[in-house]
Each structure stands twice: as structure tokens, then as C-alpha cells.
Amino acid sequence: MSLKPLSLLCAVLLSATTVLAQEVPAPVRPGAGSGGDIVSYDQIHHPVVGRGGMVVSQSAPASEVGVEILRRGGNAVDAAIAVALAQAVTLPRAGNLGGGGYMLVHMAATADQPAIDLAIDYYGVAPRALTPDLLLDDNGRFDRTTPAGFRNASVPGTVAGLWEAHRRFGSLPWSDLVAPAITLAEEGVRLSDGEAEATAGRAAVLALDPGAREAYLKPDGTPYAAGERFRQPQLAWSLRQVQAGGADAFYRGELARRIIAGVEAGGGIMDARDMADYRVEISEPLWSDYRGYRIAHMPPTASGVSVAEALNILELWPLRDMGWGSVDSLHLLAETLKVVAADRRLLGGGPQWRTPSTGLASKAFARERAGLIRLDRVLGEGDVPVGNPWPHESRDTTHFSVADAAGNVVSNTFTLSNSYGAHVAPPGTGILINNSLDNFSWGSADETVTANHPAPGKRVRSTISPMIVFGRDDRPWLVTGTPGGSYIVPTMVQLVVNIIDHDLNVAEAAMRPRINQGSAGRPLEFEAGYSRDIERLLEARGHDVSGSATMGSTQSIMIDGDRFLGAADTRRPDALALGVR
């Protein structure tokens, strides 16, 4: 069966309006507080419902592509691949071919095989020519604000990751899954206000690189405006190479040669051998549980271990009794995040480092670390040394979640690291290249913990934390993840707590305001929406409170019997939860 891209997109657009109108409310209490005969609802926000599957992503056109793949008989992995490739076109600041990410896959049991849970790490790897001073200035300092062009690019893993997922679990032909992205690139997409504003904000930097300027700006160097059709013929050519030759075309073919030629001309260190040698890492998920719900996390170099540690600590307190948004619960969350921030110094990439993930995610270690926390005072600088989990051993990114009618689910987060990555594109490819080498601990004064020090061939650490929570029947119940850099871990923790401890539906849980606490000594950040009285009470307890922009953008699916409940977090524009009816 061959997909027809034009008819595919037309069919999606015609059917989308009927699906978007379907929402599932929180439990209804007839007449409660409403005069008796008016239906009232317990919660303000409600998820979208589907009964044949669900796609939730930050890009509406990409969600539409994924749902059409499900309608045509593709499984969750097929739809995830198509969504990811479409986002390389429709969300170029985060969706990508030139970056990397992490994918959790659950394939439901069949008559022929048991259920399969798999973690696919396709994040960046440092080139072989990397040196410890590559990104340091003359004073030995690392300045994130200074563009480094192609020098801070890790070997991109997205195409390899998607190819591996398809090789293992795909049901539709690979070429059919690439076709919608090619159509979008060739025919163009009408820019939303959000995407137009995002590009305009980075236009001056994009214009500095000839390849990025040609691919993403008008001939005069100005950005495309909202409502204008943005075509990407160079990216369409690159996608056609990937459609015809798969991962081999990207890492060893003519496309690879163009990428390397651009990197070398731009002063980068990645070479043809680095590209040809790239491999994804396949493993079991990192498992934990929270109040009886089993959770599949992405193992290091992702940060699922930090989410697991935070939840294990919070599990020791009665959050439900404290109530959502109470001073005690917010204080406890902030102190927990301080402890987790200290222990993140033990998270790093191989082959030079082995993260003690079993110990970090253990209940016993959480009990030790929880001993630092007091409800009547705050932890200050110097109060939170790095823990010792070894005895217990046995900022622009995008996430999407996919579930199909057969019980298969995918939780995927991928990124260029910064918004638009390094703001460079090898000429003739239309592919934005990542700046993920920035994520190493360059020039760190702490030489005692080498977990994230830069090294040749080392896998780069990330805050990314896709997640699958299993219900009491041991089937996928919540599929979720978020972008957000340093906000990812606290965002994931708060979403889980909102649902499990506070009985919020998946949409309400996503929309409640969030807090963020970095390491001890840093301010406690608040999104808008909390009472100033709460902030004052936390200040009285010793917290240094400050305001914040929005934190993360969860794209989530909750599976409730035969219903798929989708929640697109509106903190970032253009997100869409779309169900199969």
C-alpha cells in the first residue's frame, strides 16, 4: 500500500474539525453548586477523546499526519516516525533531522509474542576530534551566549533512531512514512503566528550562516510572516534521500557528504567517520514506581533517573492530604528538587562514565536523601552534598505521544538543543544542525565528578525525560513528556503528582501552574497563577521567590478503557491533541 501525500493531508484536514470538537469532561456532579438542574464539572480543563488512537504533539500539522497514519492501518511506531519527520518541516526550531532524542516504546502482547518495552537512545555523540578546551575562551570559560557555529555539533541521531524503531516495530513501508513530510516541505506550510514569531526572533543569527539563511529566510534575509507559505525545497531533497536510502543515506550517502562538507567549511570537527560510526543505544527502560503505579523512564543519558528520584522522595510524604498548591506541598517539592539537582552531577554518558542509575532510582537511596529535608526550613548552599547511590546499585525541544487501538504506545522527545540548534545548516540540505556539545560541563571547577566532562566519542547528557506510566492492570495508562531544558524534570514530576496524588484529569494536570527549583541557593521560580499570599508564606519560610516564564509543554495521552484522552499543553502555541474516532 502506498500513501498519496496530497490526498493524505486533504483527508486529515477535512476530518480534523469533527475530532477536535470531541472532549471528555472530568466526572460530572449534576446540580452541584449550580442551582440544581445545570450540569456542572469538577475541573476546568478537559482532554480530547478518541476511541481508535491518539496523537498529541506541539505541531498541529504533524499531529494530523500521525492520525492519518493510524487511520490507514499504521501502528503507534509508524505514526511516531511520520510525526517526527513532519515536525522537521513544521517545527524546525525543535523537530529535526540534525539533532537527536529519546524514544520509549511499548508494544502490546499478541498471540505470537509477549509485550515489549524498549528504550531507544538516539541522542548526540561527541566527535572523535573533540578536545576539553574546544568551546572555552582564552580565559578558560565557556560562554553559552557566543555562537560557535558548527563547532558545537554532536553527531546527529534522529534518522538512526527513527530507522531503528521502524526496523524493529514498523508495519507500513518506510517510504510511506517519509512521504507526508516531503509533501509539507515541497508544497509549504502556512506559518502560524507562533512559528513566524519564533523564526523572526532568531532571524539575525540564522542570517549569519549562508546555509541557514538560504533555507529559512527570504532572499533579502527577512523572516517569513504569519500566514505566508513557507516552502523548503532543500529539506525536501534531503528527505527524499532518506526516503530512498534510510539511515544509510543520511550517514554514508550523498546527503552525508553534503553535511560533512558544510560542517568542515564552517569550522566544525565532525567528519565522515563520525557520521558512519554513529549507533543508537537500545536498552530496557529504567523502571520505578510511584504509589503503586509502575513507570518506564528513559535511562541515562536522559534524565528519567532524576524524575524517579524526585518521585521516590515525594512518595514519603502525604501530598494528597497537604492539598494541591499548599505551602507545605510546594516547599516539599522545592526541597526535593534541590536534592535531585545535587545528585544530577552523577549523571553522564558512556563509554567514559557509568551513571549509577539503579542506585539513584532506588527507594533506599530516596529515604537517605529525604533525611535532608525539613518542612520548617530551607536547604541552603552547602547543605546538599552529592549523595552516594553506589551501594544501592544492583531549552528548545519538543515531545509527542502516540497510542494506537492495539495497545501500542510511543513517548518521544527530540531536540536541536537550543531553539534552531546552532543556527547553521550545511548548504543544499536545509537541515539545521544541533548545538548539543553545549550540554557537556565545559571548564567545570568540580574535578571530583567527571560524569559530564567532555570527551571524544562520549554520549551527551540531556534533561529529556519521556515517560510511560502503567495502570493497575499493567497496561499503559499515561504517555507523556515535555520540552523545556532545566524545566523538564520538575514539569514531569508535577504532572505525575497532579494526576496520582491530586486526582486531576490529564488536561487539568497539564494546565495547573508550575514551580521550578534549581540547586540550593537559587531562586524558587513560579509560573503565573499562584496567589501572592502563597509566595509570601514561602518567603517567610526562607525561600527566595521569583517569577518565571512558562515551564515545559507536556503532550500527554491517558488511556481509560476504550478511550484515549489527549491533552495538548497550550504553554507553547500550535499544539494539538487529535484522536481517531
Coordinates of C-alpha atoms in Angstrom, one line a residue:
M1 CA 0.0 0.0 0.0
S2 CA 1.4 3.4 -1.0
L3 CA 0.3 6.6 0.7
K4 CA -0.7 9.5 -1.5
P5 CA 0.6 12.6 0.3
L6 CA -1.8 15.1 -1.2
S7 CA -4.9 13.1 -0.5
L8 CA -3.5 12.2 2.9
L9 CA -3.3 15.8 4.0
C10 CA -6.6 16.7 2.5
A11 CA -8.3 13.8 4.2
V12 CA -6.8 14.9 7.5
L13 CA -7.9 18.5 7.2
L14 CA -11.4 17.5 6.3
S15 CA -11.8 15.2 9.3
A16 CA -9.9 17.2 11.9
T17 CA -12.8 19.5 12.7
T18 CA -15.1 16.7 13.8
V19 CA -12.5 15.2 16.1
L20 CA -11.3 18.5 17.6
A21 CA -14.8 19.1 18.9
Q22 CA -14.9 15.9 20.9
E23 CA -13.8 16.4 24.5
V24 CA -14.2 14.3 27.6
P25 CA -15.1 16.1 30.8
A26 CA -14.0 15.4 34.3
P27 CA -16.5 13.5 36.4
V28 CA -19.8 15.3 36.5
R29 CA -21.7 16.2 39.6
P30 CA -25.2 17.1 38.5
G31 CA -26.5 20.2 40.2
A32 CA -23.5 20.6 42.5
G33 CA -23.3 24.3 43.3
S34 CA -25.3 25.3 40.2
G35 CA -28.9 25.7 41.2
G36 CA -29.9 22.0 40.9
D37 CA -30.7 21.5 37.2
I38 CA -27.5 22.7 35.5
V39 CA -24.8 20.2 34.7
S40 CA -21.5 21.2 36.4
Y41 CA -18.0 19.9 36.2
D42 CA -15.3 19.3 38.8
Q43 CA -12.4 20.6 36.7
I44 CA -11.9 23.5 34.3
H45 CA -9.8 21.8 31.6
H46 CA -10.9 18.7 29.7
P47 CA -8.9 16.4 27.4
V48 CA -9.8 15.5 23.8
V49 CA -11.2 12.0 23.4
G50 CA -10.6 9.4 20.7
R51 CA -11.5 5.7 20.5
G52 CA -9.2 4.4 17.9
G53 CA -6.0 6.0 18.9
M54 CA -4.5 9.4 19.7
V55 CA -1.6 11.7 18.7
V56 CA -0.6 14.7 20.8
S57 CA 2.2 17.0 19.6
Q58 CA 3.4 20.6 19.7
S59 CA 2.7 20.9 15.9
A60 CA -0.9 20.7 14.7
P61 CA 0.1 19.6 11.1
A62 CA 2.3 16.9 12.5
S63 CA -0.5 15.6 14.7
E64 CA -2.7 15.5 11.7
V65 CA -0.1 13.5 9.7
G66 CA 0.2 11.0 12.6
V67 CA -3.5 10.4 12.9
E68 CA -3.8 9.8 9.2
I69 CA -1.1 7.1 9.5
L70 CA -3.2 5.5 12.3
R71 CA -6.3 5.6 10.2
R72 CA -4.5 3.9 7.3
G73 CA -3.6 1.0 9.5
G74 CA -0.2 2.0 10.8
N75 CA 0.7 1.3 14.4
A76 CA 1.9 3.7 17.0
V77 CA 5.6 3.4 15.9
D78 CA 4.6 4.2 12.3
A79 CA 2.7 7.2 13.4
A80 CA 5.5 8.4 15.6
I81 CA 8.0 8.2 12.8
A82 CA 5.8 10.2 10.5
V83 CA 5.1 12.8 13.2
A84 CA 8.8 13.2 13.9
L85 CA 9.7 13.7 10.2
A86 CA 6.8 16.1 9.7
Q87 CA 8.0 18.2 12.7
A88 CA 11.4 18.6 11.0
V89 CA 9.4 20.6 8.5
T90 CA 6.6 22.2 10.6
L91 CA 8.6 22.9 13.8
P92 CA 12.1 23.5 12.6
R93 CA 13.2 25.1 15.9
A94 CA 12.9 21.7 17.6
G95 CA 11.8 19.0 15.2
N96 CA 14.8 17.9 13.3
L97 CA 17.0 15.6 11.2
G98 CA 20.1 17.3 12.5
G99 CA 19.6 16.6 16.3
G100 CA 18.7 13.7 18.5
G101 CA 16.5 12.4 21.2
Y102 CA 15.0 9.5 23.1
M103 CA 12.1 7.2 22.4
L104 CA 10.2 4.8 24.8
V105 CA 8.2 2.1 23.0
H106 CA 5.6 -0.3 24.4
M107 CA 4.4 -3.0 22.1
A108 CA 1.4 -4.8 23.4
A109 CA 1.3 -8.6 23.8
T110 CA 0.0 -10.5 20.8
A111 CA -0.8 -14.2 20.3
D112 CA 2.7 -14.6 18.9
Q113 CA 4.8 -12.7 21.4
P114 CA 4.8 -11.1 24.9
A115 CA 4.7 -7.3 25.5
I116 CA 7.9 -5.5 24.6
D117 CA 9.2 -2.4 26.4
L118 CA 12.2 -0.7 24.8
A119 CA 14.3 2.5 25.2
I120 CA 15.9 3.9 22.1
D121 CA 18.7 6.4 22.8
Y122 CA 19.4 8.4 19.7
Y123 CA 20.9 11.4 21.3
G124 CA 24.2 13.1 20.2
V125 CA 27.7 11.7 20.5
A126 CA 30.8 13.8 20.6
P127 CA 33.0 13.7 17.5
R128 CA 36.4 11.9 17.8
A129 CA 38.3 15.2 17.4
L130 CA 36.7 16.8 20.5
T131 CA 39.2 18.4 23.0
P132 CA 38.5 19.6 26.5
D133 CA 39.1 23.2 25.6
L134 CA 37.1 23.2 22.2
L135 CA 34.4 25.6 23.4
L136 CA 36.4 27.5 26.0
D137 CA 37.5 31.1 25.5
D138 CA 41.0 32.4 26.1
N139 CA 40.2 32.7 29.9
G140 CA 39.2 29.1 30.1
R141 CA 35.5 29.9 30.4
F142 CA 32.5 28.6 28.4
D143 CA 30.1 31.3 27.2
R144 CA 26.8 29.9 26.0
T145 CA 25.9 33.3 24.5
T146 CA 28.7 33.2 21.9
P147 CA 27.6 31.3 18.8
A148 CA 30.0 28.5 18.0
G149 CA 28.5 27.5 14.6
F150 CA 29.3 24.0 13.6
R151 CA 32.0 23.5 16.3
N152 CA 29.4 22.6 19.0
A153 CA 27.6 20.0 16.9
S154 CA 27.3 16.4 18.2
V155 CA 26.8 13.6 15.7
P156 CA 23.0 13.7 15.0
G157 CA 21.0 10.7 15.8
T158 CA 17.4 11.4 14.8
V159 CA 17.4 9.5 11.5
A160 CA 19.2 6.5 13.0
G161 CA 16.7 6.4 15.9
L162 CA 13.6 6.5 13.7
W163 CA 15.1 4.0 11.3
E164 CA 15.8 1.6 14.2
A165 CA 12.3 2.0 15.6
H166 CA 10.9 1.1 12.1
R167 CA 13.2 -1.8 11.6
R168 CA 12.0 -3.4 14.9
F169 CA 8.3 -2.4 15.0
G170 CA 7.2 -0.6 11.8
S171 CA 4.3 -2.1 9.9
L172 CA 3.9 0.3 7.0
P173 CA 6.7 0.8 4.4
W174 CA 9.4 3.3 5.5
S175 CA 8.9 5.4 2.3
D176 CA 5.2 5.9 3.1
L177 CA 6.1 7.4 6.5
V178 CA 8.5 9.9 5.0
A179 CA 6.2 10.9 2.2
P180 CA 4.0 13.3 4.2
A181 CA 7.0 15.3 5.4
I182 CA 8.2 15.6 1.8
T183 CA 4.8 17.0 0.7
L184 CA 4.8 19.5 3.5
A185 CA 8.4 20.7 2.6
E186 CA 7.7 20.9 -1.2
E187 CA 4.2 22.5 -1.1
G188 CA 5.0 24.5 2.0
V189 CA 3.1 25.2 5.2
R190 CA 1.3 28.4 6.1
L191 CA 3.2 29.8 9.1
S192 CA 1.2 30.2 12.3
D193 CA 1.8 33.3 14.4
G194 CA 3.8 31.3 16.9
E195 CA 6.2 29.8 14.3
A196 CA 6.6 33.1 12.5
E197 CA 7.4 34.9 15.7
A198 CA 9.9 32.2 16.7
T199 CA 11.8 32.5 13.4
A200 CA 11.7 36.3 13.5
G201 CA 13.3 36.2 16.9
R202 CA 16.2 34.2 15.6
A203 CA 16.4 35.7 12.1
A204 CA 19.5 37.8 12.8
V205 CA 21.5 34.8 13.9
L206 CA 20.2 32.5 11.2
A207 CA 21.3 35.1 8.6
L208 CA 24.9 34.8 9.7
D209 CA 25.2 31.3 8.2
P210 CA 24.8 31.0 4.4
G211 CA 23.0 27.6 4.5
A212 CA 20.6 28.6 7.2
R213 CA 19.9 32.0 5.6
E214 CA 19.1 30.4 2.2
A215 CA 16.9 27.6 3.7
Y216 CA 14.9 29.5 6.4
L217 CA 14.8 33.2 5.4
K218 CA 13.6 35.1 2.3
P219 CA 16.2 36.1 -0.3
D220 CA 16.6 39.5 1.3
G221 CA 17.3 37.9 4.7
T222 CA 14.0 38.8 6.3
P223 CA 11.8 36.1 8.0
Y224 CA 8.6 34.8 6.6
A225 CA 5.5 36.3 8.2
A226 CA 2.4 34.6 9.7
G227 CA 0.1 33.4 7.0
E228 CA 2.8 33.2 4.4
R229 CA 3.5 29.9 2.8
F230 CA 7.0 28.6 3.7
R231 CA 8.5 26.1 1.3
Q232 CA 11.7 24.1 2.0
P233 CA 12.9 22.6 -1.3
Q234 CA 16.4 21.8 0.1
L235 CA 14.9 19.9 3.1
A236 CA 12.6 18.1 0.7
W237 CA 15.6 16.9 -1.3
S238 CA 17.2 15.7 2.0
L239 CA 14.0 13.9 3.0
R240 CA 13.9 12.2 -0.5
Q241 CA 17.4 10.9 0.1
V242 CA 16.3 9.5 3.5
Q243 CA 13.1 8.1 1.9
A244 CA 15.0 6.2 -0.7
G245 CA 18.0 5.1 1.3
G246 CA 17.0 5.2 5.0
A247 CA 19.7 5.7 7.6
D248 CA 22.4 4.7 5.3
A249 CA 21.7 7.7 3.0
F250 CA 21.9 10.1 5.9
Y251 CA 25.1 8.7 7.5
R252 CA 27.0 7.4 4.4
G253 CA 25.4 8.6 1.2
E254 CA 25.4 11.8 -0.8
L255 CA 23.4 13.6 1.9
A256 CA 26.1 12.6 4.4
R257 CA 28.8 14.1 2.1
R258 CA 26.9 17.4 1.8
I259 CA 26.5 17.5 5.6
I260 CA 30.2 16.9 6.3
A261 CA 31.3 19.4 3.6
G262 CA 29.2 22.0 5.2
V263 CA 30.5 21.2 8.7
E264 CA 34.1 21.3 7.6
A265 CA 33.6 24.6 5.7
G266 CA 32.0 26.1 8.8
G267 CA 34.9 25.1 11.1
G268 CA 33.3 22.1 12.7
I269 CA 35.1 19.0 13.9
M270 CA 32.6 16.2 12.9
D271 CA 33.9 14.1 10.0
A272 CA 32.7 11.3 7.7
R273 CA 33.9 8.6 10.1
D274 CA 32.0 10.1 13.0
M275 CA 28.8 10.0 10.9
A276 CA 29.4 6.5 9.6
D277 CA 30.2 5.2 13.1
Y278 CA 27.1 6.6 14.8
R279 CA 24.9 3.9 16.6
V280 CA 21.8 4.2 18.6
E281 CA 21.7 2.6 22.1
I282 CA 18.9 0.1 22.8
S283 CA 18.1 -0.9 26.3
E284 CA 15.4 -1.8 28.8
P285 CA 13.6 1.3 30.2
L286 CA 14.6 2.4 33.7
W287 CA 11.8 1.1 35.9
S288 CA 10.4 2.8 39.1
D289 CA 7.0 3.0 40.7
Y290 CA 5.1 5.8 42.4
R291 CA 2.3 4.9 44.9
G292 CA 1.8 1.6 43.2
Y293 CA 1.9 2.8 39.6
R294 CA 4.8 1.2 37.6
I295 CA 6.7 3.8 35.5
A296 CA 9.0 3.3 32.5
H297 CA 11.6 6.0 32.3
M298 CA 14.3 6.7 29.7
P299 CA 17.7 5.6 31.2
P300 CA 20.8 7.8 31.1
T301 CA 22.0 9.8 29.3
A302 CA 18.4 11.0 29.6
S303 CA 17.1 12.3 32.9
G304 CA 14.4 9.8 33.8
V305 CA 16.6 8.8 36.8
S306 CA 16.2 12.3 38.2
V307 CA 12.4 12.1 37.8
A308 CA 12.4 8.7 39.5
E309 CA 14.5 10.0 42.4
A310 CA 12.2 13.0 43.0
L311 CA 9.1 10.9 42.9
N312 CA 10.6 8.4 45.3
I313 CA 11.4 11.2 47.8
L314 CA 8.0 12.8 47.5
E315 CA 6.3 9.4 48.0
L316 CA 7.4 9.5 51.6
W317 CA 5.1 12.4 52.4
P318 CA 1.2 12.6 52.3
L319 CA 0.9 15.0 49.4
R320 CA -2.8 14.3 48.9
D321 CA -3.5 15.4 52.5
M322 CA -1.4 18.5 52.1
G323 CA -3.5 19.6 49.0
W324 CA -2.6 20.9 45.7
G325 CA -0.7 24.2 45.8
S326 CA -0.4 24.3 49.6
V327 CA 2.6 25.9 51.2
D328 CA 3.8 22.6 52.6
S329 CA 3.5 20.7 49.3
L330 CA 5.3 23.5 47.4
H331 CA 8.0 23.7 50.0
L332 CA 8.5 19.9 49.9
L333 CA 8.6 19.9 46.1
A334 CA 11.2 22.7 46.1
E335 CA 13.5 21.0 48.7
T336 CA 13.2 17.7 46.8
L337 CA 14.3 19.3 43.6
K338 CA 17.3 20.8 45.4
V339 CA 18.4 17.3 46.4
V340 CA 17.9 16.0 42.9
A341 CA 19.8 18.8 41.4
A342 CA 22.8 17.9 43.5
D343 CA 22.7 14.3 42.5
R344 CA 22.4 15.1 38.8
R345 CA 26.2 15.7 38.9
L346 CA 26.5 11.9 38.8
L347 CA 24.6 11.6 35.5
G348 CA 26.8 11.3 32.5
G349 CA 27.5 9.4 29.2
G350 CA 29.5 6.4 28.2
P351 CA 31.8 4.9 27.4
Q352 CA 33.8 7.0 29.8
W353 CA 31.2 7.1 32.6
R354 CA 28.6 4.8 34.0
T355 CA 25.8 6.5 35.8
P356 CA 24.7 4.7 39.0
S357 CA 21.1 4.7 37.7
T358 CA 19.8 1.8 39.8
G359 CA 21.0 3.4 43.0
L360 CA 19.8 6.8 42.1
A361 CA 16.3 5.4 41.3
S362 CA 16.1 3.2 44.4
K363 CA 13.7 3.6 47.3
A364 CA 16.5 3.1 49.8
F365 CA 18.6 6.0 48.4
A366 CA 15.5 8.2 48.4
R367 CA 15.0 7.5 52.1
E368 CA 18.6 8.6 52.8
R369 CA 18.3 11.8 50.7
A370 CA 14.8 12.6 52.2
G371 CA 16.5 12.9 55.6
L372 CA 18.0 16.2 54.5
I373 CA 14.5 17.8 54.1
R374 CA 12.6 19.6 56.9
L375 CA 9.2 21.2 56.5
D376 CA 10.1 24.2 58.7
R377 CA 13.3 25.3 56.9
V378 CA 15.0 25.5 53.6
L379 CA 18.2 23.9 52.4
G380 CA 20.9 26.5 51.6
E381 CA 24.1 26.4 49.6
G382 CA 26.4 23.8 51.2
D383 CA 23.5 21.9 52.8
V384 CA 23.1 19.4 49.9
P385 CA 26.3 17.4 49.2
V386 CA 26.2 14.9 46.4
G387 CA 24.7 11.6 47.6
N388 CA 26.3 8.2 47.3
P389 CA 24.0 5.9 45.4
W390 CA 26.7 3.3 44.5
P391 CA 25.8 1.0 47.5
H392 CA 22.3 0.8 46.1
E393 CA 23.3 -0.4 42.7
S394 CA 22.1 -3.8 41.8
R395 CA 15.8 24.6 26.3
D396 CA 14.2 24.0 22.9
T397 CA 12.9 20.6 22.5
T398 CA 9.6 19.0 21.6
H399 CA 7.7 16.0 22.7
F400 CA 4.9 13.9 21.2
S401 CA 2.9 11.0 22.4
V402 CA 1.2 8.3 20.3
A403 CA -1.2 5.5 21.1
D404 CA -3.0 3.1 18.8
A405 CA -6.0 0.8 19.2
A406 CA -3.9 -2.3 19.6
G407 CA -2.4 -1.0 22.9
N408 CA 1.0 0.1 21.5
V409 CA 2.3 3.5 22.6
V410 CA 5.3 5.7 21.9
S411 CA 6.7 8.5 24.1
N412 CA 9.3 10.5 22.2
T413 CA 11.2 13.7 22.9
F414 CA 13.8 15.1 20.5
T415 CA 15.7 18.3 20.1
L416 CA 18.3 20.5 18.5
S417 CA 19.3 21.6 22.0
N418 CA 18.8 25.4 21.5
S419 CA 15.9 26.7 19.6
Y420 CA 17.1 26.3 16.0
G421 CA 20.1 24.4 17.3
A422 CA 23.4 26.0 16.3
H423 CA 21.5 28.2 13.7
V424 CA 23.6 26.7 10.9
A425 CA 22.7 24.4 8.0
P426 CA 25.0 22.6 5.6
P427 CA 24.4 24.3 2.2
G428 CA 22.0 22.4 0.0
T429 CA 20.5 20.3 2.8
G430 CA 18.0 22.6 4.6
I431 CA 19.0 20.6 7.8
L432 CA 19.6 22.7 10.9
I433 CA 22.4 21.2 13.0
N434 CA 22.3 20.8 16.7
N435 CA 24.5 22.5 19.4
S436 CA 24.3 19.6 21.8
L437 CA 28.0 19.7 22.8
D438 CA 27.0 22.7 24.9
N439 CA 25.4 20.2 27.3
F440 CA 28.8 19.0 28.5
S441 CA 30.2 20.5 31.7
W442 CA 32.8 22.7 30.0
G443 CA 35.5 24.2 32.2
S444 CA 33.9 22.7 35.3
A445 CA 35.6 23.7 38.6
D446 CA 34.5 20.4 40.1
E447 CA 37.1 17.9 39.0
T448 CA 35.9 15.3 41.5
V449 CA 32.9 14.3 39.5
T450 CA 33.7 13.6 35.8
A451 CA 30.3 12.3 34.8
N452 CA 29.6 15.0 32.2
H453 CA 33.1 16.3 31.3
P454 CA 33.6 16.5 27.5
A455 CA 35.5 13.6 25.9
P456 CA 35.8 12.2 22.4
G457 CA 33.1 9.7 21.4
K458 CA 31.2 10.4 24.7
R459 CA 27.4 10.5 24.7
V460 CA 26.0 13.8 25.7
R461 CA 23.8 14.2 28.8
S462 CA 20.3 15.6 28.5
T463 CA 17.4 16.7 30.7
I464 CA 15.0 14.9 28.4
S465 CA 12.6 12.5 30.3
P466 CA 9.9 10.8 28.2
M467 CA 7.7 8.5 30.4
I468 CA 5.1 5.8 30.3
V469 CA 3.1 5.1 33.4
F470 CA 1.3 1.8 33.7
G471 CA -2.1 1.3 35.3
R472 CA -3.2 -1.2 37.9
D473 CA -3.8 -3.7 35.0
D474 CA -0.2 -3.3 34.0
R475 CA -1.1 -1.7 30.7
P476 CA 0.0 1.8 29.5
W477 CA -2.1 4.4 31.3
L478 CA -0.3 7.7 30.9
V479 CA 2.1 8.5 28.0
T480 CA 3.8 11.8 28.4
G481 CA 6.9 14.0 28.1
T482 CA 7.9 17.7 27.7
P483 CA 10.4 20.1 26.3
G484 CA 11.9 22.8 28.5
G485 CA 15.6 22.2 29.3
S486 CA 16.1 22.5 33.0
Y487 CA 12.3 22.7 33.5
I488 CA 11.8 19.2 32.2
V489 CA 12.4 17.2 35.4
P490 CA 10.2 19.4 37.6
T491 CA 7.5 19.5 34.9
M492 CA 7.3 15.7 34.7
V493 CA 7.3 15.4 38.5
Q494 CA 4.4 17.8 38.9
L495 CA 2.3 16.3 36.1
V496 CA 2.5 12.8 37.8
V497 CA 1.8 14.2 41.3
N498 CA -1.1 16.2 39.9
I499 CA -2.7 13.1 38.4
I500 CA -1.9 10.5 41.0
D501 CA -2.0 12.5 44.3
H502 CA -4.5 15.1 43.4
D503 CA -6.9 13.2 41.1
L504 CA -6.7 15.8 38.3
N505 CA -7.6 14.7 34.8
V506 CA -4.7 14.7 32.3
A507 CA -5.7 18.1 30.8
E508 CA -6.2 19.8 34.2
A509 CA -3.0 18.3 35.4
A510 CA -1.1 19.9 32.5
M511 CA -2.7 23.3 32.8
R512 CA -2.1 23.9 36.5
P513 CA 0.7 26.4 37.1
R514 CA 4.2 25.0 38.0
I515 CA 7.2 25.9 40.0
N516 CA 10.9 25.2 39.5
Q517 CA 13.8 24.9 41.9
G518 CA 17.3 24.5 40.8
S519 CA 20.2 23.8 43.1
A520 CA 20.3 25.1 46.7
G521 CA 20.9 28.8 46.7
R522 CA 19.0 29.6 43.5
P523 CA 15.6 31.2 43.4
L524 CA 12.3 29.3 43.6
E525 CA 10.6 30.1 40.3
F526 CA 6.8 30.5 39.9
E527 CA 4.7 30.5 36.8
A528 CA 1.8 33.0 36.8
G529 CA -1.3 31.7 38.5
Y530 CA -0.2 31.2 42.2
S531 CA -1.5 33.6 44.8
R532 CA 0.9 36.2 46.0
D533 CA -0.1 35.1 49.5
I534 CA 1.4 31.7 48.9
E535 CA 4.6 33.3 47.7
R536 CA 4.8 35.4 50.8
L537 CA 4.3 32.4 53.0
L538 CA 7.1 30.6 51.2
E539 CA 9.3 33.6 51.5
A540 CA 8.6 33.6 55.3
R541 CA 9.8 30.0 55.3
G542 CA 13.1 31.1 53.8
H543 CA 12.6 30.7 50.0
D544 CA 13.8 33.3 47.6
V545 CA 10.8 33.5 45.3
S546 CA 10.9 34.9 41.7
G547 CA 8.6 34.9 38.7
S548 CA 9.1 32.9 35.6
A549 CA 8.1 32.4 32.0
T550 CA 6.2 29.2 31.3
M551 CA 7.7 25.9 32.1
G552 CA 7.6 23.0 29.7
S553 CA 4.8 21.9 27.4
T554 CA 3.6 18.4 28.2
Q555 CA 1.9 16.4 25.4
S556 CA 0.1 13.6 27.0
I557 CA -2.3 10.7 26.5
M558 CA -4.2 8.9 29.2
I559 CA -5.8 5.6 28.3
D560 CA -9.1 5.0 30.0
G561 CA -10.6 1.7 28.9
D562 CA -11.5 2.1 25.3
R563 CA -11.0 5.9 25.4
F564 CA -7.8 7.8 24.6
L565 CA -7.7 11.1 26.4
G566 CA -5.4 13.6 24.8
A567 CA -4.0 16.8 26.5
A568 CA -2.0 19.3 24.5
D569 CA -0.3 21.8 26.8
T570 CA -1.0 25.3 25.5
R571 CA 2.1 26.8 27.0
R572 CA 3.5 26.6 23.5
P573 CA 1.3 27.6 20.6
D574 CA 0.1 25.3 17.9
A575 CA 0.0 22.1 20.0
L576 CA -2.8 19.7 19.0
A577 CA -4.4 16.5 20.6
L578 CA -6.1 14.6 17.8
G579 CA -8.0 11.4 18.2
V580 CA -9.1 8.6 15.9
R581 CA -12.9 8.2 16.2

